[in-house]
PDB file of N, CA and C in Angstrom:
ATOM      1  N   UNK A   1      84.580 104.443  89.499  1.00 59.00           N
ATOM      2  CA  UNK A   1      83.750 103.248  89.446  1.00 59.00           C
ATOM      3  C   UNK A   1      84.592 102.027  89.652  1.00 59.00           C
ATOM      4  N   UNK A   2      84.106 101.118  90.460  1.00 71.00           N
ATOM      5  CA  UNK A   2      84.808  99.855  90.718  1.00 71.00           C
ATOM      6  C   UNK A   2      84.641  98.927  89.520  1.00 71.00           C
ATOM      7  N   UNK A   3      85.676  98.189  89.236  1.00 82.00           N
ATOM      8  CA  UNK A   3      85.634  97.255  88.132  1.00 82.00           C
ATOM      9  C   UNK A   3      86.151  95.898  88.615  1.00 82.00           C
ATOM     10  N   UNK A   4      85.482  94.855  88.261  1.00 92.00           N
ATOM     11  CA  UNK A   4      85.928  93.508  88.612  1.00 92.00           C
ATOM     12  C   UNK A   4      86.540  92.880  87.395  1.00 92.00           C
ATOM     13  N   UNK A   5      87.711  92.301  87.581  1.00 95.00           N
ATOM     14  CA  UNK A   5      88.371  91.524  86.511  1.00 95.00           C
ATOM     15  C   UNK A   5      88.257  90.059  86.954  1.00 95.00           C
ATOM     16  N   UNK A   6      87.453  89.280  86.280  1.00 95.00           N
ATOM     17  CA  UNK A   6      87.269  87.910  86.687  1.00 95.00           C
ATOM     18  C   UNK A   6      88.484  87.059  86.363  1.00 95.00           C
ATOM     19  N   UNK A   7      88.704  86.060  87.183  1.00 96.00           N
ATOM     20  CA  UNK A   7      89.860  85.190  87.042  1.00 96.00           C
ATOM     21  C   UNK A   7      89.896  84.548  85.658  1.00 96.00           C
ATOM     22  N   UNK A   8      88.759  84.143  85.150  1.00 94.00           N
ATOM     23  CA  UNK A   8      88.743  83.440  83.861  1.00 94.00           C
ATOM     24  C   UNK A   8      89.231  84.328  82.708  1.00 94.00           C
ATOM     25  N   UNK A   9      89.109  85.642  82.843  1.00 95.00           N
ATOM     26  CA  UNK A   9      89.510  86.538  81.752  1.00 95.00           C
ATOM     27  C   UNK A   9      91.026  86.782  81.742  1.00 95.00           C
ATOM     28  N   UNK A  10      91.733  86.475  82.852  1.00 96.00           N
ATOM     29  CA  UNK A  10      93.183  86.702  82.904  1.00 96.00           C
ATOM     30  C   UNK A  10      93.978  85.420  83.145  1.00 96.00           C
ATOM     31  N   UNK A  11      93.301  84.275  83.138  1.00 97.00           N
ATOM     32  CA  UNK A  11      93.991  82.990  83.325  1.00 97.00           C
ATOM     33  C   UNK A  11      94.865  82.691  82.107  1.00 97.00           C
ATOM     34  N   UNK A  12      96.114  82.304  82.353  1.00 95.00           N
ATOM     35  CA  UNK A  12      96.998  81.908  81.279  1.00 95.00           C
ATOM     36  C   UNK A  12      96.491  80.578  80.706  1.00 95.00           C
ATOM     37  N   UNK A  13      96.347  80.505  79.397  1.00 94.00           N
ATOM     38  CA  UNK A  13      95.809  79.328  78.749  1.00 94.00           C
ATOM     39  C   UNK A  13      96.541  78.067  79.165  1.00 94.00           C
ATOM     40  N   UNK A  14      95.785  77.047  79.565  1.00 92.00           N
ATOM     41  CA  UNK A  14      96.347  75.766  79.993  1.00 92.00           C
ATOM     42  C   UNK A  14      97.021  75.798  81.347  1.00 92.00           C
ATOM     43  N   UNK A  15      96.736  76.807  82.148  1.00 93.00           N
ATOM     44  CA  UNK A  15      97.404  77.000  83.443  1.00 93.00           C
ATOM     45  C   UNK A  15      96.404  77.412  84.519  1.00 93.00           C
ATOM     46  N   UNK A  16      96.837  77.289  85.737  1.00 95.00           N
ATOM     47  CA  UNK A  16      96.024  77.805  86.876  1.00 95.00           C
ATOM     48  C   UNK A  16      96.481  79.221  87.232  1.00 95.00           C
ATOM     49  N   UNK A  17      97.578  79.695  86.673  1.00 96.00           N
ATOM     50  CA  UNK A  17      98.167  81.012  86.987  1.00 96.00           C
ATOM     51  C   UNK A  17      97.392  82.129  86.280  1.00 96.00           C
ATOM     52  N   UNK A  18      97.196  83.241  87.007  1.00 97.00           N
ATOM     53  CA  UNK A  18      96.527  84.418  86.474  1.00 97.00           C
ATOM     54  C   UNK A  18      97.576  85.462  86.140  1.00 97.00           C
ATOM     55  N   UNK A  19      97.365  86.196  85.017  1.00 97.00           N
ATOM     56  CA  UNK A  19      98.289  87.266  84.610  1.00 97.00           C
ATOM     57  C   UNK A  19      97.422  88.531  84.449  1.00 97.00           C
ATOM     58  N   UNK A  20      97.666  89.485  85.318  1.00 97.00           N
ATOM     59  CA  UNK A  20      96.955  90.782  85.289  1.00 97.00           C
ATOM     60  C   UNK A  20      97.924  91.831  84.792  1.00 97.00           C
ATOM     61  N   UNK A  21      97.628  92.400  83.625  1.00 97.00           N
ATOM     62  CA  UNK A  21      98.454  93.450  83.040  1.00 97.00           C
ATOM     63  C   UNK A  21      97.736  94.775  83.328  1.00 97.00           C
ATOM     64  N   UNK A  22      98.292  95.590  84.186  1.00 96.00           N
ATOM     65  CA  UNK A  22      97.648  96.790  84.674  1.00 96.00           C
ATOM     66  C   UNK A  22      97.153  97.756  83.600  1.00 96.00           C
ATOM     67  N   UNK A  23      97.934  97.935  82.558  1.00 96.00           N
ATOM     68  CA  UNK A  23      97.567  98.893  81.490  1.00 96.00           C
ATOM     69  C   UNK A  23      96.225  98.564  80.878  1.00 96.00           C
ATOM     70  N   UNK A  24      95.861  97.278  80.865  1.00 94.00           N
ATOM     71  CA  UNK A  24      94.595  96.853  80.271  1.00 94.00           C
ATOM     72  C   UNK A  24      93.382  97.184  81.136  1.00 94.00           C
ATOM     73  N   UNK A  25      93.666  97.554  82.405  1.00 93.00           N
ATOM     74  CA  UNK A  25      92.573  97.739  83.354  1.00 93.00           C
ATOM     75  C   UNK A  25      92.677  99.066  84.116  1.00 93.00           C
ATOM     76  N   UNK A  26      93.502  99.996  83.623  1.00 93.00           N
ATOM     77  CA  UNK A  26      93.602 101.301  84.250  1.00 93.00           C
ATOM     78  C   UNK A  26      94.399 101.281  85.560  1.00 93.00           C
ATOM     79  N   UNK A  27      95.316 100.346  85.713  1.00 95.00           N
ATOM     80  CA  UNK A  27      96.110 100.196  86.917  1.00 95.00           C
ATOM     81  C   UNK A  27      97.580 100.477  86.631  1.00 95.00           C
ATOM     82  N   UNK A  28      98.281 100.996  87.631  1.00 96.00           N
ATOM     83  CA  UNK A  28      99.728 101.237  87.493  1.00 96.00           C
ATOM     84  C   UNK A  28     100.598 100.083  87.861  1.00 96.00           C
ATOM     85  N   UNK A  29      99.998  98.946  88.269  1.00 97.00           N
ATOM     86  CA  UNK A  29     100.780  97.759  88.627  1.00 97.00           C
ATOM     87  C   UNK A  29     100.226  96.551  87.864  1.00 97.00           C
ATOM     88  N   UNK A  30     101.072  95.525  87.741  1.00 98.00           N
ATOM     89  CA  UNK A  30     100.694  94.270  87.121  1.00 98.00           C
ATOM     90  C   UNK A  30     101.015  93.141  88.086  1.00 98.00           C
ATOM     91  N   UNK A  31     100.493  91.939  87.880  1.00 98.00           N
ATOM     92  CA  UNK A  31     100.839  90.818  88.738  1.00 98.00           C
ATOM     93  C   UNK A  31     100.597  89.500  88.059  1.00 98.00           C
ATOM     94  N   UNK A  32     101.286  88.494  88.590  1.00 97.00           N
ATOM     95  CA  UNK A  32     100.960  87.096  88.380  1.00 97.00           C
ATOM     96  C   UNK A  32     100.421  86.577  89.699  1.00 97.00           C
ATOM     97  N   UNK A  33      99.344  85.841  89.685  1.00 98.00           N
ATOM     98  CA  UNK A  33      98.925  85.052  90.848  1.00 98.00           C
ATOM     99  C   UNK A  33      99.229  83.618  90.464  1.00 98.00           C
ATOM    100  N   UNK A  34     100.390  83.156  90.953  1.00 96.00           N
ATOM    101  CA  UNK A  34     100.961  81.857  90.575  1.00 96.00           C
ATOM    102  C   UNK A  34     100.323  80.718  91.379  1.00 96.00           C
ATOM    103  N   UNK A  35      99.984  79.654  90.674  1.00 97.00           N
ATOM    104  CA  UNK A  35      99.582  78.415  91.332  1.00 97.00           C
ATOM    105  C   UNK A  35     100.404  77.306  90.629  1.00 97.00           C
ATOM    106  N   UNK A  36     101.429  76.794  91.350  1.00 96.00           N
ATOM    107  CA  UNK A  36     102.373  75.836  90.772  1.00 96.00           C
ATOM    108  C   UNK A  36     102.435  74.555  91.610  1.00 96.00           C
ATOM    109  N   UNK A  37     102.645  73.463  90.929  1.00 96.00           N
ATOM    110  CA  UNK A  37     102.887  72.184  91.587  1.00 96.00           C
ATOM    111  C   UNK A  37     104.364  72.069  91.916  1.00 96.00           C
ATOM    112  N   UNK A  38     104.739  71.116  92.790  1.00 98.00           N
ATOM    113  CA  UNK A  38     106.148  70.916  93.130  1.00 98.00           C
ATOM    114  C   UNK A  38     107.020  70.796  91.877  1.00 98.00           C
ATOM    115  N   UNK A  39     108.170  71.491  91.876  1.00 97.00           N
ATOM    116  CA  UNK A  39     109.091  71.451  90.771  1.00 97.00           C
ATOM    117  C   UNK A  39     108.840  72.517  89.709  1.00 97.00           C
ATOM    118  N   UNK A  40     107.701  73.151  89.696  1.00 96.00           N
ATOM    119  CA  UNK A  40     107.368  74.149  88.707  1.00 96.00           C
ATOM    120  C   UNK A  40     107.854  75.543  89.122  1.00 96.00           C
ATOM    121  N   UNK A  41     108.106  76.361  88.112  1.00 95.00           N
ATOM    122  CA  UNK A  41     108.497  77.749  88.348  1.00 95.00           C
ATOM    123  C   UNK A  41     109.250  78.286  87.135  1.00 95.00           C
ATOM    124  N   UNK A  42     109.323  79.586  87.015  1.00 94.00           N
ATOM    125  CA  UNK A  42     109.996  80.187  85.843  1.00 94.00           C
ATOM    126  C   UNK A  42     111.520  80.133  85.964  1.00 94.00           C
ATOM    127  N   UNK A  43     112.187  80.073  84.816  1.00 94.00           N
ATOM    128  CA  UNK A  43     113.647  80.128  84.793  1.00 94.00           C
ATOM    129  C   UNK A  43     114.093  81.574  85.065  1.00 94.00           C
ATOM    130  N   UNK A  44     115.389  81.766  85.008  1.00 97.00           N
ATOM    131  CA  UNK A  44     115.925  83.082  85.313  1.00 97.00           C
ATOM    132  C   UNK A  44     115.466  84.135  84.292  1.00 97.00           C
ATOM    133  N   UNK A  45     115.088  85.277  84.792  1.00 97.00           N
ATOM    134  CA  UNK A  45     114.604  86.363  83.965  1.00 97.00           C
ATOM    135  C   UNK A  45     114.822  87.658  84.741  1.00 97.00           C
ATOM    136  N   UNK A  46     114.589  88.816  84.114  1.00 98.00           N
ATOM    137  CA  UNK A  46     114.693  90.098  84.821  1.00 98.00           C
ATOM    138  C   UNK A  46     113.728  91.116  84.213  1.00 98.00           C
ATOM    139  N   UNK A  47     113.512  92.192  84.983  1.00 98.00           N
ATOM    140  CA  UNK A  47     112.611  93.261  84.590  1.00 98.00           C
ATOM    141  C   UNK A  47     113.299  94.597  84.837  1.00 98.00           C
ATOM    142  N   UNK A  48     112.926  95.663  84.183  1.00 98.00           N
ATOM    143  CA  UNK A  48     113.498  96.974  84.393  1.00 98.00           C
ATOM    144  C   UNK A  48     112.845  97.730  85.546  1.00 98.00           C
ATOM    145  N   UNK A  49     112.186  97.032  86.427  1.00 98.00           N
ATOM    146  CA  UNK A  49     111.478  97.592  87.594  1.00 98.00           C
ATOM    147  C   UNK A  49     111.523  96.556  88.716  1.00 98.00           C
ATOM    148  N   UNK A  50     111.136  96.953  89.917  1.00 97.00           N
ATOM    149  CA  UNK A  50     111.126  96.010  91.031  1.00 97.00           C
ATOM    150  C   UNK A  50     109.985  95.016  90.879  1.00 97.00           C
ATOM    151  N   UNK A  51     110.206  93.827  91.460  1.00 97.00           N
ATOM    152  CA  UNK A  51     109.157  92.833  91.574  1.00 97.00           C
ATOM    153  C   UNK A  51     109.113  92.391  93.027  1.00 97.00           C
ATOM    154  N   UNK A  52     107.910  92.323  93.563  1.00 97.00           N
ATOM    155  CA  UNK A  52     107.683  91.946  94.931  1.00 97.00           C
ATOM    156  C   UNK A  52     106.879  90.677  94.968  1.00 97.00           C
ATOM    157  N   UNK A  53     107.342  89.683  95.738  1.00 97.00           N
ATOM    158  CA  UNK A  53     106.641  88.395  95.833  1.00 97.00           C
ATOM    159  C   UNK A  53     106.063  88.216  97.237  1.00 97.00           C
ATOM    160  N   UNK A  54     104.862  87.746  97.304  1.00 98.00           N
ATOM    161  CA  UNK A  54     104.257  87.399  98.577  1.00 98.00           C
ATOM    162  C   UNK A  54     103.786  85.947  98.470  1.00 98.00           C
ATOM    163  N   UNK A  55     104.366  85.076  99.313  1.00 98.00           N
ATOM    164  CA  UNK A  55     104.013  83.667  99.285  1.00 98.00           C
ATOM    165  C   UNK A  55     102.726  83.484 100.092  1.00 98.00           C
ATOM    166  N   UNK A  56     101.699  83.009  99.440  1.00 98.00           N
ATOM    167  CA  UNK A  56     100.398  82.832 100.084  1.00 98.00           C
ATOM    168  C   UNK A  56     100.238  81.432 100.630  1.00 98.00           C
ATOM    169  N   UNK A  57     100.871  80.454  99.982  1.00 98.00           N
ATOM    170  CA  UNK A  57     100.743  79.057 100.362  1.00 98.00           C
ATOM    171  C   UNK A  57     101.942  78.309  99.834  1.00 98.00           C
ATOM    172  N   UNK A  58     102.507  77.384 100.639  1.00 98.00           N
ATOM    173  CA  UNK A  58     103.568  76.546 100.143  1.00 98.00           C
ATOM    174  C   UNK A  58     104.951  77.118 100.380  1.00 98.00           C
ATOM    175  N   UNK A  59     105.900  76.629  99.569  1.00 98.00           N
ATOM    176  CA  UNK A  59     107.320  76.967  99.721  1.00 98.00           C
ATOM    177  C   UNK A  59     107.937  77.226  98.342  1.00 98.00           C
ATOM    178  N   UNK A  60     108.701  78.290  98.288  1.00 97.00           N
ATOM    179  CA  UNK A  60     109.414  78.618  97.033  1.00 97.00           C
ATOM    180  C   UNK A  60     110.888  78.810  97.333  1.00 97.00           C
ATOM    181  N   UNK A  61     111.744  78.236  96.501  1.00 97.00           N
ATOM    182  CA  UNK A  61     113.153  78.537  96.523  1.00 97.00           C
ATOM    183  C   UNK A  61     113.379  79.574  95.475  1.00 97.00           C
ATOM    184  N   UNK A  62     113.877  80.748  95.937  1.00 96.00           N
ATOM    185  CA  UNK A  62     113.994  81.921  95.098  1.00 96.00           C
ATOM    186  C   UNK A  62     115.472  82.249  94.843  1.00 96.00           C
ATOM    187  N   UNK A  63     115.815  82.405  93.582  1.00 96.00           N
ATOM    188  CA  UNK A  63     117.146  82.818  93.199  1.00 96.00           C
ATOM    189  C   UNK A  63     117.102  84.297  92.828  1.00 96.00           C
ATOM    190  N   UNK A  64     117.944  85.096  93.469  1.00 96.00           N
ATOM    191  CA  UNK A  64     118.040  86.526  93.157  1.00 96.00           C
ATOM    192  C   UNK A  64     119.524  86.820  93.011  1.00 96.00           C
ATOM    193  N   UNK A  65     119.959  87.048  91.757  1.00 95.00           N
ATOM    194  CA  UNK A  65     121.388  87.223  91.497  1.00 95.00           C
ATOM    195  C   UNK A  65     122.142  85.963  91.911  1.00 95.00           C
ATOM    196  N   UNK A  66     123.117  86.104  92.805  1.00 96.00           N
ATOM    197  CA  UNK A  66     123.923  84.970  93.260  1.00 96.00           C
ATOM    198  C   UNK A  66     123.376  84.340  94.528  1.00 96.00           C
ATOM    199  N   UNK A  67     122.274  84.843  95.048  1.00 96.00           N
ATOM    200  CA  UNK A  67     121.716  84.342  96.293  1.00 96.00           C
ATOM    201  C   UNK A  67     120.527  83.413  96.026  1.00 96.00           C
ATOM    202  N   UNK A  68     120.357  82.449  96.931  1.00 97.00           N
ATOM    203  CA  UNK A  68     119.195  81.594  96.911  1.00 97.00           C
ATOM    204  C   UNK A  68     118.626  81.566  98.329  1.00 97.00           C
ATOM    205  N   UNK A  69     117.294  81.797  98.417  1.00 96.00           N
ATOM    206  CA  UNK A  69     116.616  81.830  99.709  1.00 96.00           C
ATOM    207  C   UNK A  69     115.364  80.998  99.608  1.00 96.00           C
ATOM    208  N   UNK A  70     114.857  80.560 100.740  1.00 97.00           N
ATOM    209  CA  UNK A  70     113.604  79.808 100.774  1.00 97.00           C
ATOM    210  C   UNK A  70     112.548  80.687 101.449  1.00 97.00           C
ATOM    211  N   UNK A  71     111.418  80.849 100.795  1.00 97.00           N
ATOM    212  CA  UNK A  71     110.315  81.620 101.336  1.00 97.00           C
ATOM    213  C   UNK A  71     109.095  80.717 101.520  1.00 97.00           C
ATOM    214  N   UNK A  72     108.422  80.949 102.625  1.00 97.00           N
ATOM    215  CA  UNK A  72     107.234  80.133 102.947  1.00 97.00           C
ATOM    216  C   UNK A  72     106.010  81.046 103.132  1.00 97.00           C
ATOM    217  N   UNK A  73     104.840  80.423 103.273  1.00 97.00           N
ATOM    218  CA  UNK A  73     103.604  81.198 103.414  1.00 97.00           C
ATOM    219  C   UNK A  73     103.787  82.348 104.418  1.00 97.00           C
ATOM    220  N   UNK A  74     103.410  83.535 103.993  1.00 97.00           N
ATOM    221  CA  UNK A  74     103.535  84.732 104.799  1.00 97.00           C
ATOM    222  C   UNK A  74     104.772  85.531 104.551  1.00 97.00           C
ATOM    223  N   UNK A  75     105.771  84.967 103.863  1.00 98.00           N
ATOM    224  CA  UNK A  75     107.012  85.668 103.582  1.00 98.00           C
ATOM    225  C   UNK A  75     106.873  86.541 102.314  1.00 98.00           C
ATOM    226  N   UNK A  76     107.670  87.628 102.316  1.00 97.00           N
ATOM    227  CA  UNK A  76     107.693  88.527 101.183  1.00 97.00           C
ATOM    228  C   UNK A  76     109.158  88.710 100.775  1.00 97.00           C
ATOM    229  N   UNK A  77     109.378  88.767  99.479  1.00 95.00           N
ATOM    230  CA  UNK A  77     110.732  89.006  98.922  1.00 95.00           C
ATOM    231  C   UNK A  77     110.639  90.095  97.858  1.00 95.00           C
ATOM    232  N   UNK A  78     111.700  90.888  97.728  1.00 96.00           N
ATOM    233  CA  UNK A  78     111.748  91.941  96.746  1.00 96.00           C
ATOM    234  C   UNK A  78     112.998  91.768  95.916  1.00 96.00           C
ATOM    235  N   UNK A  79     112.901  91.927  94.617  1.00 96.00           N
ATOM    236  CA  UNK A  79     114.064  91.891  93.735  1.00 96.00           C
ATOM    237  C   UNK A  79     114.140  93.254  93.046  1.00 96.00           C
ATOM    238  N   UNK A  80     115.335  93.750  92.948  1.00 97.00           N
ATOM    239  CA  UNK A  80     115.559  95.073  92.366  1.00 97.00           C
ATOM    240  C   UNK A  80     115.571  94.991  90.830  1.00 97.00           C
ATOM    241  N   UNK A  81     115.411  96.126  90.166  1.00 98.00           N
ATOM    242  CA  UNK A  81     115.420  96.158  88.712  1.00 98.00           C
ATOM    243  C   UNK A  81     116.675  95.551  88.115  1.00 98.00           C
ATOM    244  N   UNK A  82     116.538  94.889  86.975  1.00 98.00           N
ATOM    245  CA  UNK A  82     117.626  94.379  86.163  1.00 98.00           C
ATOM    246  C   UNK A  82     118.478  93.287  86.835  1.00 98.00           C
ATOM    247  N   UNK A  83     117.958  92.649  87.903  1.00 98.00           N
ATOM    248  CA  UNK A  83     118.630  91.547  88.562  1.00 98.00           C
ATOM    249  C   UNK A  83     117.997  90.234  88.107  1.00 98.00           C
ATOM    250  N   UNK A  84     118.821  89.294  87.647  1.00 98.00           N
ATOM    251  CA  UNK A  84     118.320  87.996  87.212  1.00 98.00           C
ATOM    252  C   UNK A  84     117.706  87.300  88.434  1.00 98.00           C
ATOM    253  N   UNK A  85     116.542  86.702  88.222  1.00 97.00           N
ATOM    254  CA  UNK A  85     115.848  86.024  89.305  1.00 97.00           C
ATOM    255  C   UNK A  85     114.891  84.970  88.746  1.00 97.00           C
ATOM    256  N   UNK A  86     114.486  84.053  89.640  1.00 97.00           N
ATOM    257  CA  UNK A  86     113.518  83.037  89.302  1.00 97.00           C
ATOM    258  C   UNK A  86     113.137  82.293  90.580  1.00 97.00           C
ATOM    259  N   UNK A  87     112.191  81.374  90.486  1.00 97.00           N
ATOM    260  CA  UNK A  87     111.801  80.609  91.655  1.00 97.00           C
ATOM    261  C   UNK A  87     111.261  79.234  91.229  1.00 97.00           C
ATOM    262  N   UNK A  88     111.260  78.336  92.147  1.00 97.00           N
ATOM    263  CA  UNK A  88     110.695  76.990  91.962  1.00 97.00           C
ATOM    264  C   UNK A  88     109.904  76.608  93.197  1.00 97.00           C
ATOM    265  N   UNK A  89     108.847  75.861  92.983  1.00 98.00           N
ATOM    266  CA  UNK A  89     108.107  75.287  94.103  1.00 98.00           C
ATOM    267  C   UNK A  89     108.942  74.109  94.611  1.00 98.00           C
ATOM    268  N   UNK A  90     109.521  74.281  95.779  1.00 97.00           N
ATOM    269  CA  UNK A  90     110.355  73.194  96.367  1.00 97.00           C
ATOM    270  C   UNK A  90     109.654  72.579  97.564  1.00 97.00           C
ATOM    271  N   UNK A  91     108.386  72.835  97.707  1.00 96.00           N
ATOM    272  CA  UNK A  91     107.587  72.230  98.775  1.00 96.00           C
ATOM    273  C   UNK A  91     106.996  70.918  98.266  1.00 96.00           C
ATOM    274  N   UNK A  92     106.156  70.349  99.113  1.00 97.00           N
ATOM    275  CA  UNK A  92     105.510  69.071  98.771  1.00 97.00           C
ATOM    276  C   UNK A  92     104.070  69.289  98.285  1.00 97.00           C
ATOM    277  N   UNK A  93     103.590  70.529  98.383  1.00 97.00           N
ATOM    278  CA  UNK A  93     102.217  70.813  97.975  1.00 97.00           C
ATOM    279  C   UNK A  93     102.204  71.965  96.966  1.00 97.00           C
ATOM    280  N   UNK A  94     101.024  72.554  96.823  1.00 97.00           N
ATOM    281  CA  UNK A  94     100.831  73.666  95.908  1.00 97.00           C
ATOM    282  C   UNK A  94     101.541  74.924  96.398  1.00 97.00           C
ATOM    283  N   UNK A  95     102.161  75.657  95.465  1.00 98.00           N
ATOM    284  CA  UNK A  95     102.706  76.974  95.740  1.00 98.00           C
ATOM    285  C   UNK A  95     101.732  77.969  95.175  1.00 98.00           C
ATOM    286  N   UNK A  96     101.276  78.903  96.013  1.00 98.00           N
ATOM    287  CA  UNK A  96     100.481  80.067  95.545  1.00 98.00           C
ATOM    288  C   UNK A  96     101.255  81.288  95.947  1.00 98.00           C
ATOM    289  N   UNK A  97     101.528  82.117  94.978  1.00 97.00           N
ATOM    290  CA  UNK A  97     102.377  83.301  95.211  1.00 97.00           C
ATOM    291  C   UNK A  97     101.914  84.439  94.329  1.00 97.00           C
ATOM    292  N   UNK A  98     101.829  85.630  94.951  1.00 98.00           N
ATOM    293  CA  UNK A  98     101.515  86.851  94.208  1.00 98.00           C
ATOM    294  C   UNK A  98     102.831  87.491  93.831  1.00 98.00           C
ATOM    295  N   UNK A  99     102.997  87.749  92.536  1.00 97.00           N
ATOM    296  CA  UNK A  99     104.238  88.352  91.989  1.00 97.00           C
ATOM    297  C   UNK A  99     103.832  89.710  91.444  1.00 97.00           C
ATOM    298  N   UNK A 100     104.154  90.764  92.192  1.00 98.00           N
ATOM    299  CA  UNK A 100     103.694  92.104  91.852  1.00 98.00           C
ATOM    300  C   UNK A 100     104.770  92.854  91.075  1.00 98.00           C
ATOM    301  N   UNK A 101     104.417  93.313  89.906  1.00 98.00           N
ATOM    302  CA  UNK A 101     105.322  94.050  89.033  1.00 98.00           C
ATOM    303  C   UNK A 101     105.033  95.542  89.166  1.00 98.00           C
ATOM    304  N   UNK A 102     106.023  96.333  89.505  1.00 97.00           N
ATOM    305  CA  UNK A 102     105.844  97.776  89.703  1.00 97.00           C
ATOM    306  C   UNK A 102     105.792  98.501  88.353  1.00 97.00           C
ATOM    307  N   UNK A 103     104.843  98.093  87.522  1.00 97.00           N
ATOM    308  CA  UNK A 103     104.719  98.630  86.180  1.00 97.00           C
ATOM    309  C   UNK A 103     103.328  98.294  85.651  1.00 97.00           C
ATOM    310  N   UNK A 104     102.768  99.199  84.880  1.00 97.00           N
ATOM    311  CA  UNK A 104     101.460  98.952  84.262  1.00 97.00           C
ATOM    312  C   UNK A 104     101.591  97.942  83.115  1.00 97.00           C
ATOM    313  N   UNK A 105     102.836  97.728  82.635  1.00 97.00           N
ATOM    314  CA  UNK A 105     103.106  96.817  81.533  1.00 97.00           C
ATOM    315  C   UNK A 105     104.195  95.862  81.968  1.00 97.00           C
ATOM    316  N   UNK A 106     103.998  94.543  81.795  1.00 97.00           N
ATOM    317  CA  UNK A 106     105.020  93.603  82.110  1.00 97.00           C
ATOM    318  C   UNK A 106     106.086  93.584  81.013  1.00 97.00           C
ATOM    319  N   UNK A 107     107.322  93.747  81.470  1.00 97.00           N
ATOM    320  CA  UNK A 107     108.487  93.742  80.558  1.00 97.00           C
ATOM    321  C   UNK A 107     109.437  92.702  81.113  1.00 97.00           C
ATOM    322  N   UNK A 108     109.722  91.643  80.361  1.00 96.00           N
ATOM    323  CA  UNK A 108     110.546  90.555  80.863  1.00 96.00           C
ATOM    324  C   UNK A 108     111.567  90.111  79.825  1.00 96.00           C
ATOM    325  N   UNK A 109     112.799  89.942  80.302  1.00 96.00           N
ATOM    326  CA  UNK A 109     113.867  89.382  79.473  1.00 96.00           C
ATOM    327  C   UNK A 109     114.272  88.062  80.079  1.00 96.00           C
ATOM    328  N   UNK A 110     114.195  87.004  79.308  1.00 95.00           N
ATOM    329  CA  UNK A 110     114.577  85.654  79.811  1.00 95.00           C
ATOM    330  C   UNK A 110     116.045  85.409  79.518  1.00 95.00           C
ATOM    331  N   UNK A 111     116.700  84.703  80.462  1.00 91.00           N
ATOM    332  CA  UNK A 111     118.108  84.379  80.285  1.00 91.00           C
ATOM    333  C   UNK A 111     118.274  83.293  79.234  1.00 91.00           C
TER     334      UNK A 111
END
């Protein structure tokens, strides 16, 4: 049976970003659908599984380990397990990015 998870039920309080935790919905993956203004983004953190990012709109400067890259709408980036990473909206407009966690449960360690 198909199930719809409405945006309002997974929106982070006080934010435009959505947080979907797969285990709560019978899914083997989790994700953030990020909506950030210029300068916003998470600090360095890591997960014990891969994370895949797809930039839907805007520009993100992504730090993965010792590397920094710029990703724009249509670009995809992958970070391996246990590698410190983070991103910032370095564009002039809104950043919309899907951050897919290869896990039914989000596990995150912040630096």
